[in-house]
Amino acid sequence: MKIKVWTSFLQIPTAILLMGVSCGFAHGENSKTGNSEALFDMSIEQLMQFELDTVYTASRFEQKITEAPSAVTVINADEICLYGYKTLLDILESVPGFYKTYDRNYGYLGVRGFGRPGDYNSRVLLLIDGHRLNDNIADGLLMVRDFSLDVDLIKKVEIVRGPGSALYGSNAFFAVINVITKNSSDYNGLELASYLAEHNTASARATYGQVFNDNFQGLFSGTYFDQDGQPLYYGEFGGTADNDDDNANSFLVKFSFSDWTFLATHVQREKGIPTAPWGTIFGDRRTRSDDAMTQIGLTYQHDISDDLSILGRVAYNRYDYDGSYAYDDGGEYINYDFWKGRWWTGELQFTKMFSDTHRLIFGTEAQYNIRQDQKNYDEYGVYLDDHKHSKSWGMYIQDEFHLTRNLSLISGIRQDYYDSFGFTVNPRAALIYQAFEDTTFKFIYGKAFRAPSVYELYYNDGNATTKSNPDLQPEEVESFEIVWEQTIDETYHLTCSGYYNTVENLINQQTDPGDGLAQFQNVSEVTAKGLEATLQGRWKNGVRMKTGYAYVRTHDKSTGSTLTNSPEHMVHFNLIYPLISETLLAGIETKWTSERKTLGGNKINDSFVTNLTLTYENLLKHLNVQLGIYNLFDESYQHPGFEEHLQDVLEQDGRTVGVKLTCRF
Amino acid sequence: MTYKRYQYESGMIRDLIKTLVLVATLAANGIFMPTAFCSPPPLQTSATQSSEEIEYGVKAAFIFNFMKFIDWPAEKKAEQDKKQSEKSPMIIGILGNNPFGQSFAPILDKTIQERTIQIVNIESFQEYLRQHGNSQSAVTAYQNKYQQLIQQCDILFICRSEEKTFARVLLITKSHAVLTVSDLPDFAKNGGMIEFVEENKKVRFEINLHAVTQKDIKIRSQLLKLARKIYNDESRG
């Protein structure tokens, strides 16, 4: 296996030697020289088309970060490229207060102290170009190679921390993340990328983007990813499992014409599960999961007049999960787990300016779940065959009121209705005070909810070990936050936020003492208080630095202690350093995470992981070569295991080297 | 250690990648020619520029373009021209805490209406009053010091730092053909000539036509029709 990898590596230098003067530059999407010169060559009409850097997600319209009613982080395509991020979880891990957990099957995002084993990423709302992505069975998200987009196709990720239900409804519990895709104009031709790494990892992407005429643009992209993985030793089983393979295909089609945008994304990913969860046969390659997610969406956005604009969205979504688990209870058999979700979403939103002091946004959203099927069976019987369909809708309104030149009040409220539990109303208010030219304070209060998922409501195996709970109520969070944003010397930008969250009706799987069956119930109340501080710096020579510290202290009233898998401290340091100006750049990312509690009541040691990416741009004029070294110092570190794992802790990857080649025609 | 792949042949995948790389190599050598970009991609935050740098880069480009569509009264430049016996430069004054940085650098060697371009930084009026006390004598002292410089400008950009003093600055330029530009809120309403406004992530501008024509400055129709709003009536200040 090792030999195979190295011969693959030899292809790269060979290819470079063979390459003549050729392809189009393919890093990020903008030219890095003479930006302002190019501006003076533009006509006024062109300048008027020019887009400034603003953020959309915080208020559902474009605004400056300092005016947004939340703590916001934006990660751009050039950072995604220069830091060598390969998955969405890699990108999100760099956000203050966020951390990741990987169980060799799915990737999980921890936010502000919450990363409990067994949670399905349902306390974060993820959007792709504004379309909600959370599935309709577990309200979960796929964030590693099973994410709907190749990260190369991401233009920017906007992360709005804090409760967002006043605008977005369910799952906007701790954060709202909007992944914005690139446009055809970012490619203007064909781009090919090829990635090879250890553990027989290979990935290839072909993207074609073209602006056909004035108003019509098309973007097409397909990615293939295949990884054999590595043999993993687990002492609990006294052996090595070789079932860590990961294989994924994804594609994207995007058309935009005038006010209309059509976006279709699809991903299908199969993963071997080497950890022998749920008492399955250790090392058996038949234990694996297969997830597929498709989203087809249409957006219409139009300025009706100077002060009124309309936005409409409709999307069709499909989610399929197939799991197979190999058991040996005296005889070998495979148990099949199966989720099938089909749903439509639609929304209509108006933004209106009243005089110069009020900007009002009001809208309505609906989700119609055509199918929410859960099934579990094997050759001995069918244990679960549940078919549901349901609907939900919401109405929201938000007002941005400029009281004075440097004081504004943003207040909003949303009402949601769910078939399963009825109505819920969630408000948010933020007072934004620009004390000085470079200083802004935000005082934020908000409530958010998470509707119980179909999985939590109805999953049962015929009352053999689990039973359903149709009376589940939504989880609720109430949040107080203060944010301080400060620009220093035009070089540094500091963002500090302190928050206090109270989570109620937290849904947990409990055992009913009456019948010994497991059931999801609203049981816990958890508080989390924390602090996040980030300092960013940009210098004229191209050096960019981002460093931060996050602290969170959780308290679970039912256990009287902190949550499992919740690191109290996190420090991160990121640096982009041009070794040769605009040609050879180094991206360094370092993250220190303090110890985490496991389900077994133990503690995982703190971890210190460093990733290094070297990017050579414009090699032979239009080729981009990257060398990425993940876990540079080969640090041994673990993540907590989940309920289904015999292992209390799961060892994570050591040093892994990869090379990526990107070329445009 | 050997093992069987469950479903996919890894060898096949390896070959696919190798082929892709070789195809790219061959193509690079001649089959596909690099095409020029049909339309330049929207320049956004690059590795070296902050969003504010880009915002003021765009505004600087707007100001440069304004000069192509505006005619100042002939007398203004005439005297200066006579002294130097050649066309004197167009003077862009920036009054206050200058947010432009190096944005104007690329045009310092260009010409507009046969004149070169000169950038002049003028001390912040608001800062001056903060340091010397907000009294009439301080106001007079500032005026005496900078009046001539301000009145000589063809374009005067008043920075956001002048929130409390821009009205006074407009008084200084009252009887002089100085095109006043700013991104202060309500600038145009209060007697300023051109105001930059941000709308939907893009830069727009509003024109107070009354203030403009009072000074005998002419704005050509091509520029007027691109303005988001035009104030025609007499305004305060």
CSV table of C-alpha atoms in Angstrom, one decimal, chain A residues 9-394:
chain,number,residue,atom,x,y,z
A,9,PHE,CA,3.4,11.0,-5.8
A,10,LEU,CA,5.9,10.7,-8.6
A,11,GLN,CA,3.2,11.6,-11.1
A,12,ILE,CA,3.2,15.2,-9.7
A,13,PRO,CA,6.8,16.2,-10.5
A,14,THR,CA,6.5,14.4,-13.8
A,15,ALA,CA,3.5,16.4,-14.7
A,16,ILE,CA,5.2,19.6,-13.7
A,17,LEU,CA,8.1,18.8,-15.9
A,18,LEU,CA,5.8,18.1,-18.8
A,19,MET,CA,3.8,21.2,-18.3
A,20,GLY,CA,4.6,24.0,-20.7
A,21,VAL,CA,3.4,27.6,-20.5
A,22,SER,CA,-0.3,27.0,-20.2
A,23,CYS,CA,-3.4,27.0,-18.1
A,24,GLY,CA,-5.3,29.7,-16.4
A,25,PHE,CA,-4.4,30.8,-12.9
A,26,ALA,CA,-6.5,28.9,-10.4
A,27,HIS,CA,-6.2,30.1,-6.9
A,28,GLY,CA,-9.1,31.9,-5.4
A,29,GLU,CA,-10.7,34.1,-7.9
A,30,ASN,CA,-9.1,37.5,-7.9
A,31,SER,CA,-5.9,38.9,-9.2
A,32,LYS,CA,-3.6,39.9,-6.5
A,33,THR,CA,-1.7,42.6,-8.3
A,34,GLY,CA,-2.8,46.1,-9.0
A,35,ASN,CA,-6.3,45.9,-7.6
A,36,SER,CA,-6.7,49.7,-7.4
A,37,GLU,CA,-5.2,50.2,-10.9
A,38,ALA,CA,-7.9,48.0,-12.4
A,39,LEU,CA,-10.5,50.1,-10.6
A,40,PHE,CA,-9.4,53.3,-12.4
A,41,ASP,CA,-9.8,51.6,-15.7
A,42,MET,CA,-13.5,50.9,-15.0
A,43,SER,CA,-16.2,53.2,-16.2
A,44,ILE,CA,-18.7,54.6,-13.7
A,45,GLU,CA,-21.3,52.0,-14.8
A,46,GLN,CA,-18.8,49.2,-14.0
A,47,LEU,CA,-17.9,50.7,-10.7
A,48,MET,CA,-21.6,50.8,-9.8
A,49,GLN,CA,-21.7,47.0,-10.3
A,50,PHE,CA,-18.8,46.5,-8.0
A,51,GLU,CA,-19.7,44.6,-4.8
A,52,LEU,CA,-18.2,45.6,-1.5
A,53,ASP,CA,-17.6,43.3,1.3
A,54,THR,CA,-20.6,42.8,3.5
A,55,VAL,CA,-22.4,40.0,5.2
A,56,TYR,CA,-25.9,38.8,4.4
A,57,THR,CA,-26.7,36.1,6.9
A,58,ALA,CA,-27.1,38.1,10.1
A,59,SER,CA,-30.1,40.1,9.0
A,60,ARG,CA,-31.1,38.5,5.7
A,61,PHE,CA,-29.8,41.5,3.9
A,62,GLU,CA,-26.3,42.8,3.1
A,63,GLN,CA,-24.8,44.9,5.8
A,64,LYS,CA,-21.4,45.7,7.3
A,65,ILE,CA,-20.3,43.3,10.0
A,66,THR,CA,-20.1,46.1,12.5
A,67,GLU,CA,-23.8,46.8,11.9
A,68,ALA,CA,-24.9,43.2,12.2
A,69,PRO,CA,-26.9,42.2,15.3
A,70,SER,CA,-24.5,39.4,16.1
A,71,ALA,CA,-20.9,38.2,16.4
A,72,VAL,CA,-20.1,37.3,12.8
A,73,THR,CA,-17.1,35.5,11.3
A,74,VAL,CA,-16.5,35.4,7.5
A,75,ILE,CA,-14.1,33.0,5.9
A,76,ASN,CA,-13.2,33.6,2.3
A,77,ALA,CA,-12.2,31.4,-0.6
A,78,ASP,CA,-8.6,32.6,-0.4
A,79,GLU,CA,-8.3,31.5,3.3
A,80,ILE,CA,-10.0,28.2,2.4
A,81,CYS,CA,-7.3,27.7,-0.2
A,82,LEU,CA,-4.3,29.0,1.7
A,83,TYR,CA,-5.0,27.1,4.9
A,84,GLY,CA,-5.6,23.9,2.9
A,85,TYR,CA,-9.1,23.2,4.2
A,86,LYS,CA,-10.5,20.1,2.7
A,87,THR,CA,-13.9,19.7,4.4
A,88,LEU,CA,-16.5,22.1,5.8
A,89,LEU,CA,-15.6,20.9,9.3
A,90,ASP,CA,-12.0,22.0,8.7
A,91,ILE,CA,-13.3,25.5,7.8
A,92,LEU,CA,-15.7,25.7,10.8
A,93,GLU,CA,-13.1,24.5,13.3
A,94,SER,CA,-11.3,27.8,12.9
A,95,VAL,CA,-14.3,29.9,14.1
A,96,PRO,CA,-14.0,31.1,17.7
A,97,GLY,CA,-15.9,28.8,20.1
A,98,PHE,CA,-16.3,26.0,17.5
A,99,TYR,CA,-14.6,22.6,17.7
A,100,LYS,CA,-14.9,19.3,15.9
A,101,THR,CA,-15.4,15.6,16.9
A,102,TYR,CA,-14.8,12.8,14.4
A,103,ASP,CA,-15.9,9.2,15.1
A,104,ARG,CA,-14.5,7.7,11.9
A,105,ASN,CA,-17.9,7.9,10.3
A,106,TYR,CA,-19.4,11.4,10.6
A,107,GLY,CA,-18.0,14.8,11.5
A,108,TYR,CA,-19.7,16.7,14.4
A,109,LEU,CA,-19.5,20.4,15.1
A,110,GLY,CA,-19.4,21.6,18.7
A,111,VAL,CA,-20.6,25.1,19.3
A,112,ARG,CA,-20.2,27.2,22.5
A,113,GLY,CA,-19.8,24.2,24.7
A,114,PHE,CA,-22.3,21.9,23.1
A,115,GLY,CA,-20.9,18.9,21.2
A,116,ARG,CA,-22.6,16.1,23.1
A,117,PRO,CA,-22.0,12.6,21.7
A,118,GLY,CA,-25.1,11.5,19.9
A,119,ASP,CA,-26.2,15.0,18.7
A,120,TYR,CA,-26.6,15.2,15.0
A,121,ASN,CA,-25.4,18.8,14.4
A,122,SER,CA,-29.0,19.9,14.7
A,123,ARG,CA,-28.3,22.9,16.9
A,124,VAL,CA,-26.8,24.7,14.0
A,125,LEU,CA,-28.6,25.8,10.9
A,126,LEU,CA,-26.7,25.4,7.7
A,127,LEU,CA,-27.7,27.1,4.5
A,128,ILE,CA,-26.2,26.9,1.0
A,129,ASP,CA,-26.9,30.2,-0.8
A,130,GLY,CA,-29.7,30.7,1.7
A,131,HIS,CA,-31.3,27.3,1.2
A,132,ARG,CA,-31.7,25.4,4.4
A,133,LEU,CA,-29.8,22.1,4.3
A,134,ASN,CA,-30.6,20.3,7.6
A,135,ASP,CA,-32.2,17.0,6.7
A,136,ASN,CA,-35.8,16.2,7.7
A,137,ILE,CA,-35.2,13.1,9.8
A,138,ALA,CA,-32.7,14.1,12.4
A,139,ASP,CA,-32.4,17.8,11.4
A,140,GLY,CA,-28.7,16.9,11.0
A,141,LEU,CA,-25.8,18.0,8.8
A,142,LEU,CA,-23.1,16.2,6.9
A,143,MET,CA,-19.9,18.1,7.3
A,144,VAL,CA,-16.9,16.0,6.1
A,145,ARG,CA,-16.5,14.4,2.7
A,146,ASP,CA,-20.3,13.9,2.8
A,147,PHE,CA,-21.0,17.6,2.6
A,148,SER,CA,-22.9,18.7,-0.5
A,149,LEU,CA,-20.1,20.9,-1.9
A,150,ASP,CA,-16.4,20.5,-2.7
A,151,VAL,CA,-14.9,23.3,-0.6
A,152,ASP,CA,-13.1,24.6,-3.6
A,153,LEU,CA,-16.5,25.8,-4.8
A,154,ILE,CA,-17.1,28.0,-1.8
A,155,LYS,CA,-16.8,31.7,-2.2
A,156,LYS,CA,-17.3,32.5,1.4
A,157,VAL,CA,-18.8,31.1,4.6
A,158,GLU,CA,-20.7,33.5,6.9
A,159,ILE,CA,-21.0,32.3,10.4
A,160,VAL,CA,-23.4,34.1,12.7
A,161,ARG,CA,-23.0,33.1,16.3
A,162,GLY,CA,-25.9,33.3,18.6
A,163,PRO,CA,-29.6,32.5,18.5
A,164,GLY,CA,-31.1,33.0,15.0
A,165,SER,CA,-34.6,31.7,15.3
A,166,ALA,CA,-36.1,35.2,15.2
A,167,LEU,CA,-35.2,35.1,11.5
A,168,TYR,CA,-34.6,31.5,10.6
A,169,GLY,CA,-36.7,29.3,12.8
A,170,SER,CA,-35.7,25.9,14.0
A,171,ASN,CA,-32.1,24.8,14.4
A,172,ALA,CA,-30.8,28.3,14.4
A,173,PHE,CA,-30.0,27.5,18.0
A,174,PHE,CA,-26.3,28.4,18.5
A,175,ALA,CA,-25.4,29.6,15.1
A,176,VAL,CA,-26.4,30.1,11.5
A,177,ILE,CA,-23.9,29.2,8.8
A,178,ASN,CA,-24.4,30.3,5.3
A,179,VAL,CA,-22.2,28.7,2.6
A,180,ILE,CA,-22.1,30.9,-0.5
A,181,THR,CA,-21.1,29.3,-3.7
A,182,LYS,CA,-18.8,30.8,-6.4
A,183,ASN,CA,-20.1,32.2,-9.6
A,184,SER,CA,-19.3,31.3,-13.2
A,185,SER,CA,-17.5,34.6,-13.4
A,186,ASP,CA,-15.0,33.3,-10.8
A,187,TYR,CA,-14.0,30.6,-13.3
A,188,ASN,CA,-14.5,31.8,-16.9
A,189,GLY,CA,-13.4,28.5,-18.3
A,190,LEU,CA,-12.4,25.1,-17.2
A,191,GLU,CA,-10.6,24.3,-14.0
A,192,LEU,CA,-9.1,20.9,-13.1
A,193,ALA,CA,-7.9,20.0,-9.7
A,194,SER,CA,-6.2,16.8,-8.6
A,195,TYR,CA,-5.3,15.8,-5.0
A,196,LEU,CA,-3.2,12.9,-3.8
A,197,ALA,CA,-2.4,12.1,-0.2
A,198,GLU,CA,-1.4,9.4,2.1
A,199,HIS,CA,-3.6,6.4,2.9
A,200,ASN,CA,-4.3,6.1,-0.8
A,201,THR,CA,-6.3,9.3,-1.0
A,202,ALA,CA,-7.1,10.6,-4.4
A,203,SER,CA,-9.5,13.3,-5.4
A,204,ALA,CA,-10.3,14.9,-8.8
A,205,ARG,CA,-12.5,17.9,-9.6
A,206,ALA,CA,-13.5,19.4,-12.9
A,207,THR,CA,-15.3,22.7,-12.9
A,208,TYR,CA,-16.5,24.7,-15.9
A,209,GLY,CA,-17.9,28.2,-15.5
A,210,GLN,CA,-18.9,30.5,-18.3
A,211,VAL,CA,-20.7,33.8,-18.7
A,212,PHE,CA,-22.7,33.2,-21.9
A,213,ASN,CA,-24.0,36.6,-22.5
A,214,ASP,CA,-24.8,39.7,-20.5
A,215,ASN,CA,-27.2,38.0,-18.1
A,216,PHE,CA,-26.8,34.3,-18.4
A,217,GLN,CA,-24.2,32.4,-16.5
A,218,GLY,CA,-23.6,28.7,-16.0
A,219,LEU,CA,-21.4,26.7,-13.6
A,220,PHE,CA,-20.9,23.0,-13.6
A,221,SER,CA,-18.7,21.0,-11.3
A,222,GLY,CA,-18.0,17.4,-10.4
A,223,THR,CA,-15.8,16.0,-7.7
A,224,TYR,CA,-14.6,12.4,-7.1
A,225,PHE,CA,-13.0,11.5,-3.8
A,226,ASP,CA,-11.6,8.1,-2.9
A,227,GLN,CA,-9.6,7.1,0.2
A,228,ASP,CA,-8.6,3.6,1.2
A,229,GLY,CA,-8.0,4.8,4.7
A,230,GLN,CA,-5.6,3.1,7.1
A,231,PRO,CA,-5.7,0.1,9.4
A,232,LEU,CA,-6.7,1.2,12.8
A,233,TYR,CA,-5.7,-0.6,16.0
A,234,TYR,CA,-8.3,-0.7,18.8
A,235,GLY,CA,-7.0,-2.1,22.1
A,236,GLU,CA,-10.6,-2.7,23.3
A,237,PHE,CA,-10.9,-5.4,20.6
A,238,GLY,CA,-7.3,-6.4,20.6
A,239,GLY,CA,-6.9,-6.1,16.9
A,240,THR,CA,-6.7,-3.9,13.8
A,241,ALA,CA,-9.7,-3.0,11.7
A,242,ASP,CA,-9.2,-2.2,8.0
A,243,ASN,CA,-12.5,-0.6,7.2
A,244,ASP,CA,-11.8,3.1,7.1
A,245,ASP,CA,-12.4,3.7,3.4
A,246,ASP,CA,-14.2,6.8,2.3
A,247,ASN,CA,-15.6,7.4,-1.1
A,248,ALA,CA,-17.7,10.3,-2.3
A,249,ASN,CA,-19.0,11.9,-5.5
A,250,SER,CA,-20.6,15.3,-5.6
A,251,PHE,CA,-21.7,17.7,-8.3
A,252,LEU,CA,-23.0,21.1,-8.7
A,253,VAL,CA,-25.0,22.9,-11.4
A,254,LYS,CA,-25.7,26.6,-11.1
A,255,PHE,CA,-27.4,28.9,-13.6
A,256,SER,CA,-28.1,32.5,-13.1
A,257,PHE,CA,-30.1,34.7,-15.3
A,258,SER,CA,-31.1,38.2,-14.4
A,259,ASP,CA,-32.9,38.0,-11.1
A,260,TRP,CA,-33.0,34.2,-11.1
A,261,THR,CA,-30.6,31.7,-9.7
A,262,PHE,CA,-30.9,27.9,-10.1
A,263,LEU,CA,-28.7,25.8,-7.9
A,264,ALA,CA,-28.6,22.0,-7.8
A,265,THR,CA,-26.2,20.1,-5.6
A,266,HIS,CA,-25.8,16.4,-5.0
A,267,VAL,CA,-23.5,14.3,-2.9
A,268,GLN,CA,-23.3,10.6,-2.4
A,269,ARG,CA,-20.8,9.2,0.1
A,270,GLU,CA,-20.0,5.7,1.3
A,271,LYS,CA,-17.8,5.1,4.4
A,272,GLY,CA,-16.6,2.0,6.0
A,273,ILE,CA,-17.1,2.1,9.8
A,274,PRO,CA,-14.0,0.6,11.5
A,275,THR,CA,-14.9,1.2,15.1
A,276,ALA,CA,-17.3,-1.7,15.4
A,277,PRO,CA,-20.2,0.3,16.9
A,278,TRP,CA,-23.4,-1.2,18.4
A,279,GLY,CA,-21.7,-4.5,19.1
A,280,THR,CA,-21.0,-5.3,15.5
A,281,ILE,CA,-18.3,-7.7,14.3
A,282,PHE,CA,-14.9,-6.0,14.7
A,283,GLY,CA,-13.1,-5.5,11.5
A,284,ASP,CA,-16.0,-6.6,9.3
A,285,ARG,CA,-16.0,-4.6,6.1
A,286,ARG,CA,-19.7,-5.0,5.7
A,287,THR,CA,-20.4,-2.4,8.4
A,288,ARG,CA,-20.7,0.8,6.5
A,289,SER,CA,-22.9,3.9,5.9
A,290,ASP,CA,-24.1,5.4,2.7
A,291,ASP,CA,-25.5,8.9,2.7
A,292,ALA,CA,-26.9,10.9,-0.2
A,293,MET,CA,-28.2,14.4,-0.2
A,294,THR,CA,-29.6,16.3,-3.1
A,295,GLN,CA,-30.9,19.9,-3.2
A,296,ILE,CA,-32.5,21.6,-6.2
A,297,GLY,CA,-33.3,25.2,-5.5
A,298,LEU,CA,-34.5,28.3,-7.3
A,299,THR,CA,-34.1,31.9,-6.0
A,300,TYR,CA,-35.7,35.1,-7.3
A,301,GLN,CA,-34.4,38.4,-6.1
A,302,HIS,CA,-35.6,41.7,-7.4
A,303,ASP,CA,-35.5,45.4,-6.5
A,304,ILE,CA,-39.1,46.5,-7.0
A,305,SER,CA,-38.2,50.1,-6.3
A,306,ASP,CA,-35.6,52.2,-4.7
A,307,ASP,CA,-36.7,51.1,-1.2
A,308,LEU,CA,-38.5,47.8,-1.7
A,309,SER,CA,-37.1,44.5,-2.7
A,310,ILE,CA,-38.5,41.0,-2.9
A,311,LEU,CA,-36.9,37.6,-2.5
A,312,GLY,CA,-38.5,34.2,-3.2
A,313,ARG,CA,-37.0,30.8,-2.9
A,314,VAL,CA,-38.2,27.3,-3.5
A,315,ALA,CA,-36.3,24.1,-3.1
A,316,TYR,CA,-36.7,20.3,-3.4
A,317,ASN,CA,-34.6,18.2,-1.1
A,318,ARG,CA,-33.8,14.5,-0.9
A,319,TYR,CA,-31.9,12.7,1.8
A,320,ASP,CA,-31.1,9.0,1.9
A,321,TYR,CA,-29.2,7.2,4.5
A,322,ASP,CA,-28.4,3.5,4.3
A,323,GLY,CA,-26.5,1.8,7.0
A,324,SER,CA,-25.5,-1.8,7.2
A,325,TYR,CA,-24.2,-3.5,10.4
A,326,ALA,CA,-22.7,-6.9,10.5
A,327,TYR,CA,-23.6,-8.9,13.6
A,328,ASP,CA,-22.7,-12.3,15.0
A,329,ASP,CA,-25.1,-13.6,17.6
A,330,GLY,CA,-24.3,-17.2,17.0
A,331,GLY,CA,-24.8,-16.8,13.3
A,332,GLU,CA,-23.7,-13.9,11.1
A,333,TYR,CA,-26.2,-11.5,9.6
A,334,ILE,CA,-26.5,-7.9,8.5
A,335,ASN,CA,-28.8,-5.4,10.1
A,336,TYR,CA,-30.0,-2.6,7.8
A,337,ASP,CA,-30.8,0.9,8.9
A,338,PHE,CA,-32.6,3.2,6.5
A,339,TRP,CA,-33.7,6.8,6.4
A,340,LYS,CA,-35.5,8.4,3.5
A,341,GLY,CA,-36.5,12.1,3.5
A,342,ARG,CA,-38.1,14.1,0.8
A,343,TRP,CA,-39.1,17.7,1.4
A,344,TRP,CA,-40.0,21.0,-0.2
A,345,THR,CA,-39.1,24.4,1.2
A,346,GLY,CA,-40.4,27.8,0.1
A,347,GLU,CA,-40.0,31.3,1.3
A,348,LEU,CA,-41.0,34.8,0.4
A,349,GLN,CA,-39.4,37.9,1.9
A,350,PHE,CA,-39.7,41.6,1.5
A,351,THR,CA,-37.2,44.3,2.5
A,352,LYS,CA,-38.5,47.8,2.8
A,353,MET,CA,-36.7,51.1,3.7
A,354,PHE,CA,-39.0,53.5,5.5
A,355,SER,CA,-37.3,56.9,5.4
A,356,ASP,CA,-33.6,56.6,6.1
A,357,THR,CA,-34.0,55.4,9.6
A,358,HIS,CA,-36.0,52.2,9.3
A,359,ARG,CA,-35.2,49.1,7.4
A,360,LEU,CA,-37.9,46.5,7.7
A,361,ILE,CA,-37.7,42.9,6.6
A,362,PHE,CA,-40.7,40.6,6.7
A,363,GLY,CA,-41.2,37.1,5.4
A,364,THR,CA,-42.7,33.8,5.5
A,365,GLU,CA,-41.3,30.3,5.1
A,366,ALA,CA,-42.8,26.8,4.9
A,367,GLN,CA,-41.5,23.3,4.8
A,368,TYR,CA,-43.6,20.4,3.5
A,369,ASN,CA,-42.1,17.0,4.4
A,370,ILE,CA,-43.5,14.6,1.8
A,371,ARG,CA,-41.5,11.6,3.2
A,372,GLN,CA,-39.9,11.0,6.5
A,373,ASP,CA,-39.3,7.3,6.5
A,374,GLN,CA,-37.3,5.3,9.1
A,375,LYS,CA,-36.7,1.6,8.7
A,376,ASN,CA,-34.7,-1.0,10.5
A,377,TYR,CA,-34.7,-4.7,9.5
A,378,ASP,CA,-32.6,-7.8,9.0
A,379,GLU,CA,-33.3,-11.4,8.0
A,380,TYR,CA,-35.0,-12.0,11.3
A,381,GLY,CA,-37.6,-9.3,11.1
A,382,VAL,CA,-38.6,-5.8,10.6
A,383,TYR,CA,-38.1,-3.8,13.7
A,384,LEU,CA,-39.1,-0.4,12.5
A,385,ASP,CA,-41.0,0.7,9.5
A,386,ASP,CA,-42.2,4.2,10.2
A,387,HIS,CA,-43.6,6.5,7.5
A,388,LYS,CA,-44.4,10.1,8.3
A,389,HIS,CA,-45.1,13.3,6.6
A,390,SER,CA,-45.5,16.7,8.2
A,391,LYS,CA,-45.4,20.4,7.6
A,392,SER,CA,-44.2,23.5,9.3
A,393,TRP,CA,-44.3,27.2,8.6
A,394,GLY,CA,-43.0,30.4,10.0
